[in-house]
Short mmCIF file of C-alpha atoms in Angstrom, two decimals:
data_model
loop_
_atom_site.label_atom_id
_atom_site.label_comp_id
_atom_site.label_asym_id
_atom_site.label_seq_id
_atom_site.Cartn_x
_atom_site.Cartn_y
_atom_site.Cartn_z
CA MET D 22 3.72 -2.86 2.76
CA LYS D 23 1.94 -5.15 0.40
CA THR D 24 -0.34 -8.11 1.19
CA LEU D 25 -1.18 -10.88 -1.33
CA VAL D 26 -3.94 -13.42 -0.20
CA VAL D 27 -3.56 -16.21 -2.70
CA ASP D 28 -6.88 -17.04 -4.27
CA HIS D 29 -6.53 -20.59 -5.68
CA PRO D 30 -8.80 -23.77 -5.21
CA LEU D 31 -5.99 -25.92 -4.26
CA VAL D 32 -4.87 -23.42 -1.74
CA ALA D 33 -8.33 -23.24 -0.11
CA HIS D 34 -8.74 -26.97 -0.43
CA LYS D 35 -5.62 -27.65 1.46
CA LEU D 36 -6.18 -24.91 4.04
CA THR D 37 -9.59 -26.25 4.94
CA ALA D 38 -8.11 -29.67 5.61
CA LEU D 39 -5.69 -27.92 7.88
CA ARG D 40 -8.29 -26.11 9.81
CA ASP D 41 -10.02 -29.38 10.60
CA GLU D 42 -9.53 -30.48 14.10
CA ARG D 43 -9.77 -34.01 13.03
CA THR D 44 -6.64 -33.75 11.00
CA ASP D 45 -3.65 -35.55 12.71
CA SER D 46 -0.04 -34.33 12.95
CA PRO D 47 1.48 -36.44 10.04
CA THR D 48 -1.37 -35.28 7.66
CA PHE D 49 -1.08 -31.81 8.95
CA ARG D 50 2.60 -31.71 8.33
CA ARG D 51 2.11 -33.08 4.59
CA LEU D 52 -0.50 -30.52 3.82
CA ALA D 53 1.32 -27.67 5.39
CA ASP D 54 4.39 -28.63 3.17
CA GLU D 55 2.29 -28.67 0.11
CA LEU D 56 0.48 -25.52 0.78
CA VAL D 57 3.84 -23.60 1.49
CA THR D 58 5.02 -24.74 -2.04
CA LEU D 59 1.95 -23.08 -3.53
CA LEU D 60 2.41 -19.96 -1.54
CA ALA D 61 6.14 -19.91 -2.30
CA TYR D 62 5.28 -19.82 -6.16
CA GLU D 63 3.48 -16.48 -5.63
CA ALA D 64 6.05 -15.06 -2.96
CA THR D 65 9.04 -15.53 -5.35
CA ARG D 66 7.41 -13.75 -8.30
CA ASP D 67 9.75 -10.89 -7.91
CA VAL D 68 12.91 -12.82 -7.19
CA ARG D 69 16.01 -11.45 -8.84
CA VAL D 70 17.22 -13.10 -11.98
CA THR D 71 19.97 -12.44 -14.59
CA ASP D 72 19.70 -13.02 -18.22
CA VAL D 73 21.73 -15.96 -19.64
CA THR D 74 22.21 -17.96 -22.78
CA VAL D 75 22.42 -21.78 -22.86
CA THR D 76 23.01 -24.17 -25.63
CA THR D 77 20.32 -26.78 -26.15
CA PRO D 78 20.85 -29.91 -28.19
CA VAL D 79 19.37 -27.81 -31.09
CA ALA D 80 20.42 -24.19 -30.73
CA PRO D 81 21.26 -21.46 -28.34
CA ALA D 82 18.34 -20.37 -26.06
CA HIS D 83 17.90 -17.20 -24.01
CA GLY D 84 16.74 -17.68 -20.42
CA VAL D 85 17.41 -16.50 -16.79
CA ARG D 86 19.22 -17.73 -13.78
CA LEU D 87 18.80 -16.57 -10.07
CA THR D 88 21.36 -13.90 -9.28
CA ARG D 89 23.86 -13.83 -6.47
CA PRO D 90 23.78 -13.32 -3.46
CA ALA D 91 21.37 -16.27 -3.03
CA PRO D 92 17.91 -15.63 -1.48
CA LEU D 93 17.79 -16.24 2.25
CA VAL D 94 14.97 -18.28 3.66
CA VAL D 95 14.31 -17.78 7.44
CA PRO D 96 11.92 -20.16 9.23
CA ILE D 97 10.96 -18.87 12.82
CA LEU D 98 11.26 -21.69 15.25
CA ARG D 99 9.56 -24.02 15.99
CA ALA D 100 6.44 -23.80 13.77
CA GLY D 101 8.28 -22.29 10.91
CA LEU D 102 10.41 -25.47 10.47
CA GLY D 103 7.23 -27.30 9.21
CA MET D 104 7.22 -24.81 6.22
CA LEU D 105 10.87 -25.12 5.35
CA ASP D 106 10.85 -28.17 3.02
CA GLY D 107 7.92 -26.81 1.01
CA MET D 108 9.79 -23.53 0.46
CA THR D 109 13.26 -24.93 -0.31
CA ARG D 110 11.63 -27.49 -2.68
CA LEU D 111 10.74 -24.54 -4.94
CA LEU D 112 13.99 -22.61 -4.25
CA PRO D 113 16.63 -25.14 -3.64
CA THR D 114 19.60 -22.83 -4.22
CA ALA D 115 18.49 -20.55 -1.34
CA GLU D 116 20.37 -20.42 1.72
CA VAL D 117 18.77 -20.94 5.18
CA GLY D 118 19.02 -18.98 8.35
CA PHE D 119 17.15 -19.65 11.55
CA LEU D 120 15.32 -17.42 14.32
CA GLY D 121 14.09 -18.90 17.55
CA MET D 122 11.31 -16.68 18.77
CA VAL D 123 8.76 -17.23 21.48
CA ARG D 124 5.72 -15.13 22.16
CA ASP D 125 5.11 -14.29 26.12
CA GLU D 126 1.57 -15.39 26.57
CA GLY D 127 1.11 -12.67 29.18
CA THR D 128 2.31 -9.72 27.29
CA LEU D 129 1.98 -11.20 23.68
CA LYS D 130 5.50 -9.78 22.94
CA ALA D 131 8.11 -11.66 21.06
CA GLU D 132 11.34 -12.69 22.52
CA THR D 133 14.37 -14.04 20.71
CA TYR D 134 16.20 -17.06 22.21
CA ALA D 135 18.26 -18.25 19.21
CA THR D 136 19.79 -16.47 16.17
CA ARG D 137 21.50 -18.30 13.19
CA LEU D 138 21.92 -15.60 10.49
CA PRO D 139 24.74 -14.04 8.40
CA GLU D 140 25.80 -10.89 10.03
CA ASP D 141 25.74 -9.09 6.74
CA LEU D 142 22.61 -9.47 4.56
CA SER D 143 23.49 -6.52 2.37
CA GLY D 144 21.73 -7.07 -1.05
CA ARG D 145 19.84 -10.26 0.19
CA GLN D 146 16.26 -10.77 -0.61
CA CYS D 147 14.76 -12.63 2.53
CA PHE D 148 11.75 -14.92 2.93
CA VAL D 149 10.60 -15.30 6.45
CA LEU D 150 8.37 -18.35 7.32
CA ASP D 151 5.81 -18.11 10.10
CA PRO D 152 2.52 -19.97 9.89
CA MET D 153 0.45 -17.63 11.90
CA LEU D 154 0.37 -13.81 11.55
CA ALA D 155 -1.61 -13.01 14.67
CA THR D 156 -0.68 -9.90 16.75
CA GLY D 157 2.39 -9.39 14.31
CA GLY D 158 4.80 -8.90 17.14
CA THR D 159 7.04 -11.96 16.40
CA LEU D 160 6.92 -11.16 12.47
CA ALA D 161 7.76 -7.58 13.05
CA ALA D 162 10.64 -8.40 15.35
CA ALA D 163 12.07 -10.80 12.82
CA ILE D 164 11.70 -8.52 9.77
CA ARG D 165 13.29 -5.62 11.73
CA LEU D 166 16.28 -7.89 12.70
CA LEU D 167 16.82 -8.72 8.94
CA PHE D 168 16.64 -5.04 7.94
CA GLU D 169 19.03 -4.06 10.64
CA ARG D 170 21.50 -6.54 9.09
CA GLY D 171 21.09 -4.87 5.66
CA ALA D 172 18.50 -7.12 3.90
CA GLU D 173 17.22 -5.43 0.70
CA ASP D 174 13.55 -6.58 0.87
CA VAL D 175 11.61 -9.08 3.21
CA THR D 176 8.61 -11.32 2.10
CA ALA D 177 6.84 -13.15 4.90
CA ILE D 178 4.82 -16.28 4.13
CA CYS D 179 2.18 -17.25 6.36
CA LEU D 180 -0.45 -19.83 6.28
CA LEU D 181 -3.07 -17.53 7.98
CA ALA D 182 -3.15 -13.79 8.98
CA ALA D 183 -5.55 -11.67 11.19
CA PRO D 184 -6.46 -8.06 10.35
CA GLU D 185 -4.78 -6.95 13.53
CA GLY D 186 -1.50 -8.38 12.62
CA LEU D 187 -1.45 -6.92 9.20
CA ALA D 188 -2.46 -3.53 10.66
CA TYR D 189 0.41 -3.82 13.10
CA LEU D 190 2.95 -4.56 10.45
CA GLU D 191 1.68 -1.75 8.21
CA GLY D 192 2.19 0.59 11.12
CA VAL D 193 5.70 -0.57 11.99
CA PHE D 194 7.03 -0.67 8.36
CA THR D 195 5.50 2.50 6.96
CA ASP D 196 8.90 3.93 6.53
CA SER D 197 11.07 0.69 6.42
CA ALA D 198 14.51 0.26 5.05
CA GLY D 199 13.19 -1.75 2.23
CA PRO D 200 9.94 -3.38 0.82
CA VAL D 201 7.88 -5.69 2.97
CA ARG D 202 5.38 -8.12 1.65
CA VAL D 203 3.09 -10.78 3.23
CA VAL D 204 1.86 -13.59 1.19
CA THR D 205 -0.85 -15.70 2.94
CA ALA D 206 -3.50 -18.40 2.09
CA ALA D 207 -6.27 -16.46 3.93
CA LEU D 208 -7.15 -13.46 5.95
CA ASP D 209 -9.24 -14.54 8.82
CA GLU D 210 -11.83 -12.64 11.04
CA ARG D 211 -10.01 -11.41 14.14
CA LEU D 212 -8.06 -12.26 17.13
CA ASN D 213 -9.64 -13.44 20.17
CA GLU D 214 -8.88 -12.44 23.76
CA HIS D 215 -5.99 -14.81 24.03
CA GLY D 216 -4.26 -13.59 20.80
CA TYR D 217 -5.40 -16.59 18.75
CA ILE D 218 -6.65 -16.25 15.06
CA VAL D 219 -10.30 -16.79 14.69
CA PRO D 220 -11.43 -19.23 13.19
CA GLY D 221 -7.82 -20.13 12.62
CA LEU D 222 -6.55 -23.64 12.96
CA GLY D 223 -5.32 -23.72 16.55
CA ASP D 224 -1.66 -23.61 17.55
CA ALA D 225 0.37 -24.34 14.49
CA GLY D 226 3.36 -25.71 16.34
CA ASP D 227 1.42 -28.04 18.46
CA ARG D 228 -0.51 -29.48 15.45
CA LEU D 229 2.64 -29.94 13.47
CA TYR D 230 4.81 -31.63 16.38
CA GLY D 231 2.51 -32.28 19.34
CA VAL D 232 2.08 -30.57 22.65
CA VAL D 233 5.42 -30.18 24.36
#
């Protein structure tokens, strides 16, 4: 498994504003959207392309186009929805699947309550959107499901990650069916006794959409 912590002043600037408890939900959504687009730029560096030749108004030009099958973007509901527009803005030809997963606050284990994915993901590059990589249980379950359906490789895009979550993923996917990458804006200090990232930014879903 590979991990990329994106070191860029604009990433750090937007993440700092996201962390601030005074940032309201509309501003939080806009900042998250902008930050995901920056992270997606790095996350798609290895997206598959095919050489093509096009004709400009002046002469033929060699270039590339994304190959088929199209990449699949998978936001984990509900907080991952706040990252979807920022991802598809950069990758508009991607297809989108959905995973509804919730963490049991007692056991900290992930439970799936909704799945909207192709049954066969053979040859597909998949991008999972999950704002917070905390314990790693939810993300691991999502990645495992994608590989079970035949995904070729999986990249997870997270606003924040905790060392415990990364260590858990590395243990789970040491001998995975395909490459796993994590792209994040920051690696924070630790998890607290409730499984929240410290210093973190609070509950991403609540800050995006309010407490429900």
